[in-house]
CSV table of C-alpha atoms and ligand atoms in Angstrom, one decimal:
chain,number,residue,atom,x,y,z
A,78,UNK,CA,0.0,0.0,0.0
A,79,UNK,CA,1.3,3.5,-0.8
A,80,UNK,CA,2.0,5.9,2.0
A,81,UNK,CA,-1.0,8.1,2.5
A,82,UNK,CA,-0.3,11.8,1.6
A,83,UNK,CA,-1.2,14.8,3.7
A,84,UNK,CA,-0.9,18.4,2.7
A,85,UNK,CA,-0.5,20.8,5.6
A,86,UNK,CA,-1.6,24.4,5.1
A,87,UNK,CA,-0.9,26.2,8.4
A,88,UNK,CA,-2.1,29.6,7.1
A,89,UNK,CA,-2.1,32.8,9.1
A,90,UNK,CA,-2.3,34.0,12.7
A,91,UNK,CA,-2.2,31.2,15.2
A,92,UNK,CA,-2.4,28.7,12.3
A,93,UNK,CA,1.4,28.0,12.2
A,94,UNK,CA,1.8,27.6,15.9
A,95,UNK,CA,-1.1,25.2,16.4
A,96,UNK,CA,0.0,23.3,13.3
A,97,UNK,CA,3.5,22.9,14.7
A,98,UNK,CA,1.9,20.9,17.6
A,99,UNK,CA,0.0,18.7,15.1
A,100,UNK,CA,3.3,18.0,13.3
A,101,UNK,CA,4.7,16.6,16.5
A,102,UNK,CA,1.6,14.4,17.0
A,103,UNK,CA,1.9,13.2,13.4
A,104,UNK,CA,5.5,12.3,14.0
A,105,UNK,CA,4.6,10.5,17.2
A,106,UNK,CA,2.1,8.3,15.3
A,107,UNK,CA,4.9,7.6,12.7
A,108,UNK,CA,7.5,6.7,15.4
A,109,UNK,CA,5.3,4.8,17.9
A,110,UNK,CA,2.4,3.4,15.9
A,111,UNK,CA,4.0,2.8,12.5
A,112,UNK,CA,1.6,5.2,10.8
A,113,UNK,CA,3.6,6.9,8.1
A,114,UNK,CA,2.4,9.9,6.2
A,115,UNK,CA,3.9,11.6,3.2
A,116,UNK,CA,3.6,15.1,4.5
A,117,UNK,CA,4.1,18.3,2.5
A,118,UNK,CA,3.5,21.9,3.5
A,119,UNK,CA,2.4,25.0,1.6
A,120,UNK,CA,0.8,28.4,1.9
A,121,UNK,CA,-2.8,29.5,2.1
A,122,UNK,CA,-4.5,32.8,3.0
A,123,UNK,CA,-2.7,36.0,3.7
A,124,UNK,CA,0.8,34.5,3.8
A,125,UNK,CA,0.1,33.1,0.3
A,126,UNK,CA,-1.0,36.5,-0.8
A,127,UNK,CA,2.2,38.1,0.6
A,128,UNK,CA,4.3,35.7,-1.4
A,129,UNK,CA,2.3,35.1,-4.6
A,130,UNK,CA,-0.3,37.9,-4.7
A,131,UNK,CA,-3.1,35.3,-4.4
A,132,UNK,CA,-4.5,33.6,-1.3
A,133,UNK,CA,-4.1,30.2,-3.0
A,134,UNK,CA,-1.6,29.5,-5.7
A,135,UNK,CA,-2.7,27.2,-8.6
A,136,UNK,CA,0.1,24.8,-7.7
A,137,UNK,CA,-1.2,24.5,-4.2
A,138,UNK,CA,-4.7,24.0,-5.5
A,139,UNK,CA,-3.4,21.2,-7.7
A,140,UNK,CA,-1.6,19.6,-4.8
A,141,UNK,CA,-4.7,19.7,-2.7
A,142,UNK,CA,-6.6,17.8,-5.4
A,143,UNK,CA,-4.0,15.0,-5.4
A,144,UNK,CA,-3.4,14.3,-1.7
A,145,UNK,CA,-5.4,12.0,0.5
A,146,UNK,CA,-6.2,14.7,2.9
A,147,UNK,CA,-5.6,18.4,3.5
A,148,UNK,CA,-5.1,19.8,7.0
A,149,UNK,CA,-5.6,23.5,7.3
A,150,UNK,CA,-4.8,25.9,10.3
A,151,UNK,CA,-6.6,29.2,9.9
A,152,UNK,CA,-6.6,32.2,7.5
A,153,UNK,CA,-7.0,35.9,7.8
A,154,UNK,CA,-5.7,38.9,9.7
A,155,UNK,CA,-6.3,42.6,10.1
A,156,UNK,CA,-3.5,43.5,7.7
A,157,UNK,CA,-5.5,41.9,4.9
A,158,UNK,CA,-8.8,43.6,5.7
A,159,UNK,CA,-8.5,46.2,3.0
A,160,UNK,CA,-7.4,43.9,0.2
A,161,UNK,CA,-9.6,43.6,-2.8
A,162,UNK,CA,-12.4,41.0,-2.1
A,163,UNK,CA,-11.1,38.6,-4.7
A,164,UNK,CA,-7.7,38.2,-3.0
A,165,UNK,CA,-8.8,38.2,0.6
A,166,UNK,CA,-7.4,35.3,2.7
A,167,UNK,CA,-10.9,33.7,3.0
A,168,UNK,CA,-11.1,33.4,-0.7
A,169,UNK,CA,-8.3,30.8,-0.6
A,170,UNK,CA,-10.2,28.6,1.8
A,171,UNK,CA,-13.4,29.0,-0.2
A,172,UNK,CA,-11.6,28.1,-3.4
A,173,UNK,CA,-10.3,24.9,-1.8
A,174,UNK,CA,-13.8,24.0,-0.6
A,175,UNK,CA,-15.4,24.7,-3.9
A,176,UNK,CA,-12.9,23.2,-6.3
A,177,UNK,CA,-12.4,20.1,-4.2
A,178,UNK,CA,-16.2,19.9,-4.1
A,179,UNK,CA,-16.3,19.4,-0.3
A,180,UNK,CA,-20.0,19.6,0.1
A,181,UNK,CA,-20.4,17.9,3.5
A,182,UNK,CA,-18.9,19.8,6.4
A,183,UNK,CA,-19.0,17.9,9.7
A,184,UNK,CA,-18.8,20.1,12.8
A,185,UNK,CA,-19.0,18.2,16.1
A,186,UNK,CA,-20.0,20.1,19.2
A,187,UNK,CA,-18.9,18.1,22.1
A,188,UNK,CA,-18.6,19.1,25.7
A,189,UNK,CA,-15.5,17.7,27.4
A,190,UNK,CA,-16.3,16.5,31.0
A,191,UNK,CA,-13.5,18.5,32.4
A,192,UNK,CA,-14.8,21.7,30.8
A,193,UNK,CA,-18.5,21.4,31.5
A,194,UNK,CA,-18.3,24.3,34.1
A,195,UNK,CA,-16.8,26.5,31.4
A,196,UNK,CA,-19.8,26.9,29.2
A,197,UNK,CA,-21.9,30.1,29.5
A,198,UNK,CA,-24.9,27.7,30.0
A,199,UNK,CA,-25.7,25.8,33.1
A,200,UNK,CA,-23.7,22.6,33.6
A,201,UNK,CA,-26.7,20.2,33.3
A,202,UNK,CA,-27.6,21.8,30.0
A,203,UNK,CA,-24.3,21.0,28.4
A,204,UNK,CA,-22.7,18.1,30.4
A,205,UNK,CA,-22.2,15.2,28.1
A,206,UNK,CA,-23.3,17.1,25.0
A,207,UNK,CA,-22.3,15.5,21.8
A,208,UNK,CA,-24.0,16.7,18.6
A,209,UNK,CA,-22.9,16.9,15.0
A,210,UNK,CA,-23.8,19.7,12.6
A,211,UNK,CA,-23.6,18.8,9.0
A,212,UNK,CA,-23.3,22.0,7.0
A,213,UNK,CA,-23.6,22.2,3.2
A,214,UNK,CA,-20.4,23.8,2.2
A,215,UNK,CA,-20.2,24.4,-1.6
A,216,UNK,CA,-23.4,26.1,-2.5
A,217,UNK,CA,-26.2,28.4,-1.2
A,218,UNK,CA,-25.7,32.1,-0.7
A,219,UNK,CA,-21.9,31.7,-0.4
A,220,UNK,CA,-21.6,30.9,-4.1
A,221,UNK,CA,-25.0,31.7,-5.8
A,222,UNK,CA,-25.2,34.0,-8.8
A,223,UNK,CA,-26.0,36.7,-9.4
A,224,UNK,CA,-23.8,38.4,-6.8
A,225,UNK,CA,-22.1,41.7,-6.5
A,226,UNK,CA,-22.5,45.3,-5.8
A,227,UNK,CA,-24.4,47.0,-8.6
A,228,UNK,CA,-25.7,50.5,-9.3
A,229,UNK,CA,-29.5,50.9,-9.6
A,230,UNK,CA,-30.6,54.4,-10.4
A,231,UNK,CA,-28.7,56.6,-8.0
A,232,UNK,CA,-27.8,54.1,-5.4
A,233,UNK,CA,-25.8,50.9,-5.0
A,234,UNK,CA,-27.4,47.6,-4.3
A,235,UNK,CA,-25.6,44.5,-2.8
A,236,UNK,CA,-26.8,41.2,-4.1
A,237,UNK,CA,-26.3,37.6,-3.1
A,238,UNK,CA,-28.3,34.7,-4.2
A,239,UNK,CA,-29.5,31.7,-2.1
A,240,UNK,CA,-29.7,28.9,-4.7
A,241,UNK,CA,-29.8,25.1,-4.2
A,242,UNK,CA,-30.4,22.4,-6.7
A,243,UNK,CA,-32.1,19.2,-5.7
A,244,UNK,CA,-28.9,17.2,-6.2
A,245,UNK,CA,-26.9,19.5,-4.0
A,246,UNK,CA,-29.5,19.1,-1.2
A,247,UNK,CA,-29.8,15.4,-1.7
A,248,UNK,CA,-26.1,14.6,-1.5
A,249,UNK,CA,-25.5,16.5,1.8
A,250,UNK,CA,-28.8,15.1,3.2
A,251,UNK,CA,-27.5,11.6,2.3
A,252,UNK,CA,-24.2,12.2,4.1
A,253,UNK,CA,-26.1,13.4,7.2
A,254,UNK,CA,-28.4,10.3,7.2
A,255,UNK,CA,-25.4,8.0,6.8
A,256,UNK,CA,-23.8,9.7,9.8
A,257,UNK,CA,-27.1,9.5,11.8
A,258,UNK,CA,-27.2,5.8,11.2
A,259,UNK,CA,-23.8,5.4,12.9
A,260,UNK,CA,-24.9,7.6,15.8
A,261,UNK,CA,-28.2,7.9,17.5
A,262,UNK,CA,-30.4,7.6,14.4
A,263,UNK,CA,-31.9,11.1,14.9
A,264,UNK,CA,-31.6,13.9,12.3
A,265,UNK,CA,-33.0,17.4,12.5
A,266,UNK,CA,-33.0,19.4,9.3
A,267,UNK,CA,-33.0,23.2,9.6
A,268,UNK,CA,-34.1,25.8,7.0
A,269,UNK,CA,-36.5,28.7,6.6
A,270,UNK,CA,-39.3,27.0,4.6
A,271,UNK,CA,-41.6,29.6,6.1
A,272,UNK,CA,-40.0,32.4,4.1
A,273,UNK,CA,-37.7,30.9,1.5
A,274,UNK,CA,-38.5,28.8,-1.6
A,275,UNK,CA,-35.0,27.3,-1.3
A,276,UNK,CA,-36.1,26.2,2.2
A,277,UNK,CA,-39.2,24.6,0.9
A,278,UNK,CA,-37.2,22.6,-1.6
A,279,UNK,CA,-34.7,21.7,1.1
A,280,UNK,CA,-37.4,20.3,3.3
A,281,UNK,CA,-38.9,18.3,0.5
A,282,UNK,CA,-35.7,16.8,-0.8
A,283,UNK,CA,-34.4,15.9,2.8
A,284,UNK,CA,-37.8,14.2,3.4
A,285,UNK,CA,-37.4,12.2,0.1
A,286,UNK,CA,-33.9,11.1,0.9
A,287,UNK,CA,-35.1,10.1,4.3
A,288,UNK,CA,-37.3,7.4,2.8
A,289,UNK,CA,-34.1,5.4,2.2
A,290,UNK,CA,-33.4,5.7,5.9
A,291,UNK,CA,-36.6,4.5,7.7
A,292,UNK,CA,-34.7,3.8,10.9
A,293,UNK,CA,-33.7,7.5,11.2
A,294,UNK,CA,-36.1,9.7,13.1
A,295,UNK,CA,-36.2,12.8,10.9
A,296,UNK,CA,-37.5,16.2,12.1
A,297,UNK,CA,-37.6,19.7,10.6
A,298,UNK,CA,-37.1,23.0,12.3
A,299,UNK,CA,-37.0,26.6,11.2
A,300,UNK,CA,-33.4,27.7,11.6
A,301,UNK,CA,-34.3,30.5,14.0
A,302,UNK,CA,-36.2,28.2,16.2
A,303,UNK,CA,-33.3,25.8,15.9
A,304,UNK,CA,-30.9,28.4,17.3
A,305,UNK,CA,-33.3,28.9,20.2
A,306,UNK,CA,-33.6,25.2,20.9
A,307,UNK,CA,-29.8,24.8,20.7
A,308,UNK,CA,-29.4,27.2,23.5
A,309,UNK,CA,-32.4,26.0,25.5
A,310,UNK,CA,-31.8,22.3,25.5
A,311,UNK,CA,-29.1,21.2,23.0
A,312,UNK,CA,-29.2,17.6,24.1
A,313,UNK,CA,-32.4,17.1,22.2
A,314,UNK,CA,-30.3,17.0,19.0
A,315,UNK,CA,-28.0,14.4,17.6
A,316,UNK,CA,-27.2,15.2,14.0
A,317,UNK,CA,-28.4,18.5,12.5
A,318,UNK,CA,-28.2,19.1,8.7
A,319,UNK,CA,-28.5,22.6,7.3
A,320,UNK,CA,-27.4,24.9,4.5
A,321,UNK,CA,-24.2,26.8,4.1
A,322,UNK,CA,-25.1,30.1,5.8
A,323,UNK,CA,-27.3,28.7,8.6
A,324,UNK,CA,-24.6,26.1,9.2
A,325,UNK,CA,-22.0,28.8,9.6
A,326,UNK,CA,-24.1,30.6,12.2
A,327,UNK,CA,-25.4,27.5,14.0
A,328,UNK,CA,-22.0,25.8,14.2
A,329,UNK,CA,-20.5,28.8,16.0
A,330,UNK,CA,-23.4,28.9,18.4
A,331,UNK,CA,-23.1,25.1,19.0
A,332,UNK,CA,-19.3,25.5,19.4
A,333,UNK,CA,-19.7,28.1,22.1
A,334,UNK,CA,-22.2,25.9,24.1
A,335,UNK,CA,-19.4,23.5,24.7
A,336,UNK,CA,-17.2,26.1,26.4
A,337,UNK,CA,-14.5,26.9,23.9
A,338,UNK,CA,-14.1,27.4,20.2
A,339,UNK,CA,-10.5,26.4,20.7
A,340,UNK,CA,-11.6,22.8,21.2
A,341,UNK,CA,-13.6,22.0,18.0
A,342,UNK,CA,-12.4,20.4,14.9
A,343,UNK,CA,-14.2,20.0,11.6
A,344,UNK,CA,-14.0,17.8,8.5
A,345,UNK,CA,-15.1,18.8,5.0
A,346,UNK,CA,-15.8,15.8,2.9
A,347,UNK,CA,-16.5,15.3,-0.8
A,348,UNK,CA,-17.3,12.4,-3.0
A,349,UNK,CA,-15.1,9.3,-2.8
A,350,UNK,CA,-11.9,9.3,-4.9
A,351,UNK,CA,-10.7,6.3,-6.9
A,352,UNK,CA,-9.0,4.8,-3.9
A,353,UNK,CA,-12.3,5.0,-2.0
A,354,UNK,CA,-11.3,7.8,0.3
A,355,UNK,CA,-13.4,10.9,0.3
A,356,UNK,CA,-11.8,14.1,-0.9
A,357,UNK,CA,-11.2,15.8,2.5
A,358,UNK,CA,-10.0,18.9,4.2
A,359,UNK,CA,-9.7,19.1,8.0
A,360,UNK,CA,-9.6,22.3,9.9
A,361,UNK,CA,-10.3,23.7,13.4
A,362,UNK,CA,-13.6,25.7,13.7
A,363,UNK,CA,-11.7,28.6,15.3
A,364,UNK,CA,-10.2,31.4,13.2
A,365,UNK,CA,-6.7,32.9,13.0
A,366,UNK,CA,-7.0,34.9,16.3
A,367,UNK,CA,-4.4,37.5,15.2
A,368,UNK,CA,-4.7,39.2,18.6
A,369,UNK,CA,-2.9,36.3,20.3
A,370,UNK,CA,-0.8,35.0,17.4
A,371,UNK,CA,2.9,34.3,18.0
A,372,UNK,CA,2.6,34.5,21.8
A,373,UNK,CA,2.3,30.8,22.6
A,374,UNK,CA,-1.2,31.4,24.0
A,375,UNK,CA,-3.2,29.5,21.3
A,376,UNK,CA,-5.0,26.3,22.1
A,377,UNK,CA,-3.8,23.6,19.7
A,378,UNK,CA,-6.5,21.1,20.6
A,379,UNK,CA,-9.0,21.9,17.9
A,380,UNK,CA,-6.3,21.5,15.2
A,381,UNK,CA,-5.1,18.3,16.8
A,382,UNK,CA,-8.6,17.0,17.0
A,383,UNK,CA,-8.9,17.8,13.3
A,384,UNK,CA,-6.1,15.5,12.7
A,385,UNK,CA,-7.9,12.8,14.8
A,386,UNK,CA,-10.9,13.3,12.4
A,387,UNK,CA,-8.5,12.8,9.5
A,388,UNK,CA,-7.3,9.5,11.1
A,389,UNK,CA,-10.9,8.4,11.4
A,390,UNK,CA,-12.5,9.6,8.1
A,391,UNK,CA,-9.6,9.5,5.6
A,392,UNK,CA,-7.3,6.8,6.9
A,393,UNK,CA,-9.6,4.2,8.6
A,394,UNK,CA,-7.7,4.6,11.8
A,395,UNK,CA,-10.7,4.9,14.2
A,396,UNK,CA,-8.8,3.2,17.0
A,397,UNK,CA,-5.8,5.5,16.8
A,398,UNK,CA,-8.2,8.5,16.5
A,399,UNK,CA,-9.8,7.4,19.7
A,400,UNK,CA,-6.4,7.1,21.3
A,401,UNK,CA,-5.6,10.7,20.5
A,402,UNK,CA,-9.0,11.9,21.7
A,403,UNK,CA,-8.5,10.0,24.9
A,404,UNK,CA,-5.1,11.6,25.4
A,405,UNK,CA,-6.7,15.0,25.1
A,406,UNK,CA,-9.5,14.1,27.6
A,407,UNK,CA,-6.7,13.0,29.9
A,408,UNK,CA,-4.7,16.2,29.9
A,409,UNK,CA,-7.9,18.2,30.4
A,410,UNK,CA,-9.0,16.0,33.3
A,411,UNK,CA,-5.5,16.6,34.7
A,412,UNK,CA,-6.3,20.3,34.8
A,413,UNK,CA,-4.0,21.6,32.1
A,414,UNK,CA,-5.4,24.8,30.5
A,415,UNK,CA,-4.4,27.1,27.7
A,416,UNK,CA,-5.4,30.7,28.3
A,417,UNK,CA,-8.8,30.3,26.5
A,418,UNK,CA,-9.8,27.5,28.9
A,419,UNK,CA,-8.8,29.2,32.1
A,420,UNK,CA,-12.2,29.7,33.8
A,421,UNK,CA,-13.0,30.9,37.3
A,422,UNK,CA,-12.1,27.4,38.7
A,423,UNK,CA,-8.5,27.8,37.6
A,424,UNK,CA,-6.2,25.1,36.4
A,425,UNK,CA,-2.6,24.5,35.4
A,426,UNK,CA,-1.7,27.2,32.8
A,427,UNK,CA,0.2,25.9,29.8
A,428,UNK,CA,1.4,27.4,26.6
A,429,UNK,CA,0.6,26.1,23.1
A,430,UNK,CA,3.7,23.8,23.1
A,431,UNK,CA,3.1,22.9,26.8
A,432,UNK,CA,-0.3,21.5,25.8
A,433,UNK,CA,1.4,19.7,22.9
A,434,UNK,CA,4.0,18.2,25.4
A,435,UNK,CA,1.3,17.0,27.7
A,436,UNK,CA,-0.7,15.4,24.9
A,437,UNK,CA,2.4,13.6,23.7
A,438,UNK,CA,3.0,12.5,27.3
A,439,UNK,CA,-0.5,11.1,27.5
A,440,UNK,CA,0.0,9.3,24.2
A,441,UNK,CA,3.1,7.7,25.5
A,442,UNK,CA,1.3,6.6,28.6
A,443,UNK,CA,-1.4,5.0,26.4
A,444,UNK,CA,1.0,2.4,25.0
B,707,IPM,C1,-16.1,29.1,8.8
B,707,IPM,C2,-15.7,30.5,8.6
B,707,IPM,C3,-15.6,30.8,7.1
B,707,IPM,C4,-17.0,30.7,6.5
B,707,IPM,C5,-14.9,32.1,6.6
B,707,IPM,C6,-13.5,32.2,7.2
B,707,IPM,C7,-14.9,32.2,5.1
B,707,IPM,O1,-16.5,31.4,9.2
B,707,IPM,O2,-15.4,28.2,8.3
B,707,IPM,O3,-17.1,28.9,9.5
B,707,IPM,O4,-17.8,31.7,6.6
B,707,IPM,O5,-17.4,29.6,6.1
B,708,MG,MG1,-17.9,30.5,10.5
């Protein structure tokens, strides 16, 4: 079997420093578990713009299409805020998602036991929370045409278009049902069928796909009510499927329920390639946090958990993924905290690399 390939795109802000910890974890799996990866590294976002004048060079795009998985840190920073829209760091990420056709974005929101006091919600509302948001990632208002800022009469008008085809809805719905089958067999679809035609179609197509999954209990909710229910009693949900924009909002909301954005990974999956693996990009849900970049304050856990998702979804290494997740649970239970996790109850403060050291130590102890 050929060595699986991994393209690492650390990006901007805290991206490089959290990714440095992931590289150490990858090396550990190579040395201690015989899991070798053919790792290459490249630029995305503002750093790519600085070097090439584009947030994603065509060569990097081509590489991303060829590898078994892409692991991305974060993109963006205030120094890029005034760039032309077409070369903003985010466009690099959006191009990767679109051209790799990564339509199914898995965003788990899981509350780690050691952090259940840390949520802004009451402990019993979040303790044990484990939900998965499946966000459509390659269509909807993010990409719909027409779009732009136009002049009508004597004023400007900004236009974006929410557009979904049946097949786009059906494929993300199917991925959500498949996931629900492996979990609690409960799926809630969220849209705004009360005001949007695209929402009406969304509801119809999800219902149709659901006929192939009679064991899955399917429900529908308007996305605004969904946001309310997520904050009221999130444990009523298991898998949620929703469109690109609602998924963007609801996944931030769900992430915060769990106590820290710095903890949550994501997987963006496309159709299976010839080798049977899905096209895939893994990235933390958090952004580039330019305010703390370069200070050793960033929490590397979301990025490390993104690699755990890669082990599980791209490389069929569910047992090793679980080993890594357990190592993270262990260091949290031991009280180690990066700055973002330091709540009123205190803890043992660690830097980015200190957290990496502790996770490596827990991995060693797991052998
Ligand atoms: C996300 C981010 C991105 C999005 C930005 C950085 C383009 O918010 O991944 O949730 O809006 O999709
Ligand atoms: Mg977002």
